[in-house]
Amino acid sequence: MLFELLSMLGMWLRNFFFSGYMSVGSVFPKPLSPAEEAKYVEKMLAGDKQARDVLIERNLRLVVHIVKKYQSGECEIEDYISIGSIGLIKAINTFDDGKGKLVTYACRCIENELLMHLRGKKKFSREVSLFEPIGQDKEGNEIHLMDVIEQCQP
């Protein structure tokens, strides 16, 4: 009974935070106007760390927008937002005027970071452990792949 209540509470909290990330409420600051963005990009390129931080904070909505495309049941949305935020930070750190608009460049960097994560997960999804349970025998004991291999050897 207690376990069921705790799991329901966990689901409610997850839905609460999930809707907070996805709503248009005040969870993230509003994006910059094109004029403000140009001003902060210019300051950032001159070496201003505060302008860099403002650009990161004001583009977090972009991360959430892109993450919605890649979200699946396997990974929590917070994990994808963290990975996308890394892509945003890399984008802002490597941006210069010759790369076009900041938003377009940041979108590509965020998507690249998410795709790199998904490709990395795909590599490990094919791994099989010899000691991972693969089923049960007639008596209800767990059978491991190693047990099957040992039985087949003379």
Short mmCIF file of C-alpha atoms in Angstrom, two decimals:
data_model
loop_
_atom_site.label_atom_id
_atom_site.label_comp_id
_atom_site.label_asym_id
_atom_site.label_seq_id
_atom_site.Cartn_x
_atom_site.Cartn_y
_atom_site.Cartn_z
CA MET A 1 0.00 0.00 0.00
CA LEU A 2 2.77 2.43 0.97
CA PHE A 3 4.73 1.55 -2.16
CA GLU A 4 1.68 2.31 -4.34
CA LEU A 5 1.19 5.69 -2.66
CA LEU A 6 4.86 6.57 -3.12
CA SER A 7 4.79 5.56 -6.78
CA MET A 8 1.63 7.62 -7.36
CA LEU A 9 3.30 10.59 -5.64
CA GLY A 10 6.37 10.13 -7.85
CA MET A 11 4.20 10.05 -10.98
CA TRP A 12 2.35 13.17 -9.86
CA LEU A 13 5.62 15.02 -9.20
CA ARG A 14 7.04 13.93 -12.56
CA ASN A 15 3.89 15.15 -14.34
CA PHE A 16 3.99 18.40 -12.37
CA PHE A 17 7.60 19.12 -13.32
CA PHE A 18 7.06 17.88 -16.88
CA SER A 19 4.14 20.23 -17.38
CA GLY A 20 6.23 23.02 -15.86
CA TYR A 21 8.95 22.48 -18.46
CA MET A 22 6.47 22.31 -21.30
CA SER A 23 4.11 25.10 -20.32
CA VAL A 24 4.42 28.64 -21.47
CA GLY A 25 4.58 29.80 -17.86
CA SER A 26 7.47 31.55 -16.20
CA VAL A 27 9.74 28.53 -15.71
CA PHE A 28 12.24 29.88 -18.24
CA PRO A 29 12.92 33.53 -19.00
CA LYS A 30 11.45 34.95 -22.19
CA PRO A 31 13.62 34.77 -25.30
CA LEU A 32 15.57 37.81 -26.41
CA SER A 33 14.33 40.07 -29.17
CA PRO A 34 16.52 40.11 -32.31
CA ALA A 35 17.97 43.50 -31.31
CA GLU A 36 18.75 42.33 -27.77
CA GLU A 37 20.27 39.10 -29.09
CA ALA A 38 22.53 41.01 -31.48
CA LYS A 39 23.65 43.27 -28.63
CA TYR A 40 24.46 40.35 -26.32
CA VAL A 41 26.21 38.40 -29.10
CA GLU A 42 28.39 41.43 -29.80
CA LYS A 43 29.23 41.75 -26.09
CA MET A 44 29.93 38.02 -25.82
CA LEU A 45 32.28 38.09 -28.80
CA ALA A 46 34.12 40.95 -27.07
CA GLY A 47 34.68 38.65 -24.08
CA ASP A 48 31.80 39.56 -21.74
CA LYS A 49 30.97 36.46 -19.61
CA GLN A 50 27.69 37.94 -18.33
CA ALA A 51 26.44 38.38 -21.89
CA ARG A 52 27.30 34.73 -22.55
CA ASP A 53 25.32 33.68 -19.47
CA VAL A 54 22.32 35.77 -20.56
CA LEU A 55 22.39 34.14 -24.00
CA ILE A 56 22.43 30.68 -22.41
CA GLU A 57 19.62 31.44 -19.96
CA ARG A 58 17.37 33.11 -22.53
CA ASN A 59 17.70 30.24 -25.03
CA LEU A 60 16.75 27.43 -22.64
CA ARG A 61 13.23 27.41 -24.09
CA LEU A 62 14.83 26.47 -27.40
CA VAL A 63 16.40 23.44 -25.72
CA VAL A 64 13.03 22.31 -24.36
CA HIS A 65 11.39 22.84 -27.75
CA ILE A 66 13.99 20.65 -29.48
CA VAL A 67 13.96 18.03 -26.71
CA LYS A 68 10.24 17.46 -27.27
CA LYS A 69 11.10 15.98 -30.69
CA TYR A 70 13.54 13.44 -29.26
CA GLN A 71 11.76 12.44 -26.08
CA SER A 72 10.94 8.78 -25.63
CA GLY A 73 9.88 6.68 -22.68
CA GLU A 74 13.40 5.36 -22.12
CA CYS A 75 14.97 8.55 -20.79
CA GLU A 76 13.61 11.21 -18.47
CA ILE A 77 12.97 14.62 -19.98
CA GLU A 78 15.31 16.20 -17.41
CA ASP A 79 18.15 14.08 -18.83
CA TYR A 80 17.42 15.22 -22.37
CA ILE A 81 17.20 18.85 -21.23
CA SER A 82 20.60 18.51 -19.53
CA ILE A 83 22.11 17.03 -22.69
CA GLY A 84 20.49 19.71 -24.84
CA SER A 85 21.78 22.40 -22.48
CA ILE A 86 25.30 21.11 -23.02
CA GLY A 87 24.73 21.51 -26.75
CA LEU A 88 23.46 25.06 -26.20
CA ILE A 89 26.51 25.96 -24.15
CA LYS A 90 28.82 24.51 -26.81
CA ALA A 91 26.93 26.48 -29.46
CA ILE A 92 27.28 29.77 -27.62
CA ASN A 93 30.94 29.13 -26.81
CA THR A 94 31.82 28.41 -30.46
CA PHE A 95 29.52 30.93 -32.18
CA ASP A 96 30.84 33.76 -34.33
CA ASP A 97 29.16 36.09 -36.82
CA GLY A 98 30.27 34.00 -39.81
CA LYS A 99 28.05 31.10 -38.72
CA GLY A 100 24.73 32.83 -39.42
CA LYS A 101 22.04 33.40 -36.80
CA LEU A 102 22.70 32.21 -33.26
CA VAL A 103 19.37 30.40 -32.99
CA THR A 104 19.93 28.39 -36.17
CA TYR A 105 23.44 27.45 -35.11
CA ALA A 106 22.29 26.58 -31.58
CA CYS A 107 19.52 24.32 -32.95
CA ARG A 108 22.06 22.31 -34.92
CA CYS A 109 24.40 22.02 -31.93
CA ILE A 110 21.60 20.97 -29.56
CA GLU A 111 20.33 18.36 -32.02
CA ASN A 112 23.88 17.07 -32.59
CA GLU A 113 24.41 16.65 -28.86
CA LEU A 114 21.12 14.77 -28.48
CA LEU A 115 21.89 12.55 -31.48
CA MET A 116 25.37 11.77 -30.13
CA HIS A 117 23.77 10.69 -26.85
CA LEU A 118 21.21 8.51 -28.63
CA ARG A 119 23.88 6.89 -30.80
CA GLY A 120 25.95 6.17 -27.70
CA LYS A 121 22.97 4.55 -25.99
CA LYS A 122 22.33 2.44 -29.08
CA LYS A 123 25.83 0.95 -28.88
CA PHE A 124 25.25 -0.25 -25.33
CA SER A 125 21.75 -1.57 -26.00
CA ARG A 126 23.22 -4.57 -27.85
CA GLU A 127 25.46 -5.64 -24.95
CA VAL A 128 24.50 -8.82 -23.13
CA SER A 129 25.73 -9.80 -19.70
CA LEU A 130 26.56 -13.43 -19.01
CA PHE A 131 25.18 -13.05 -15.50
CA GLU A 132 21.93 -11.28 -16.37
CA PRO A 133 18.82 -13.42 -15.80
CA ILE A 134 17.31 -14.74 -19.04
CA GLY A 135 14.45 -16.74 -17.57
CA GLN A 136 13.44 -19.29 -14.95
CA ASP A 137 13.73 -23.06 -14.75
CA LYS A 138 10.89 -25.44 -13.77
CA GLU A 139 11.62 -24.91 -10.08
CA GLY A 140 11.41 -21.11 -10.33
CA ASN A 141 15.16 -20.44 -10.09
CA GLU A 142 16.68 -17.77 -12.29
CA ILE A 143 18.64 -18.99 -15.30
CA HIS A 144 21.64 -16.99 -16.47
CA LEU A 145 23.30 -17.17 -19.86
CA MET A 146 26.45 -18.47 -18.15
CA ASP A 147 24.45 -21.44 -16.78
CA VAL A 148 23.29 -22.37 -20.27
CA ILE A 149 26.83 -22.12 -21.66
CA GLU A 150 28.20 -24.29 -18.85
CA GLN A 151 25.55 -26.97 -19.48
CA CYS A 152 26.33 -27.12 -23.20
CA GLN A 153 30.07 -27.71 -22.68
CA PRO A 154 31.15 -31.39 -22.32
#
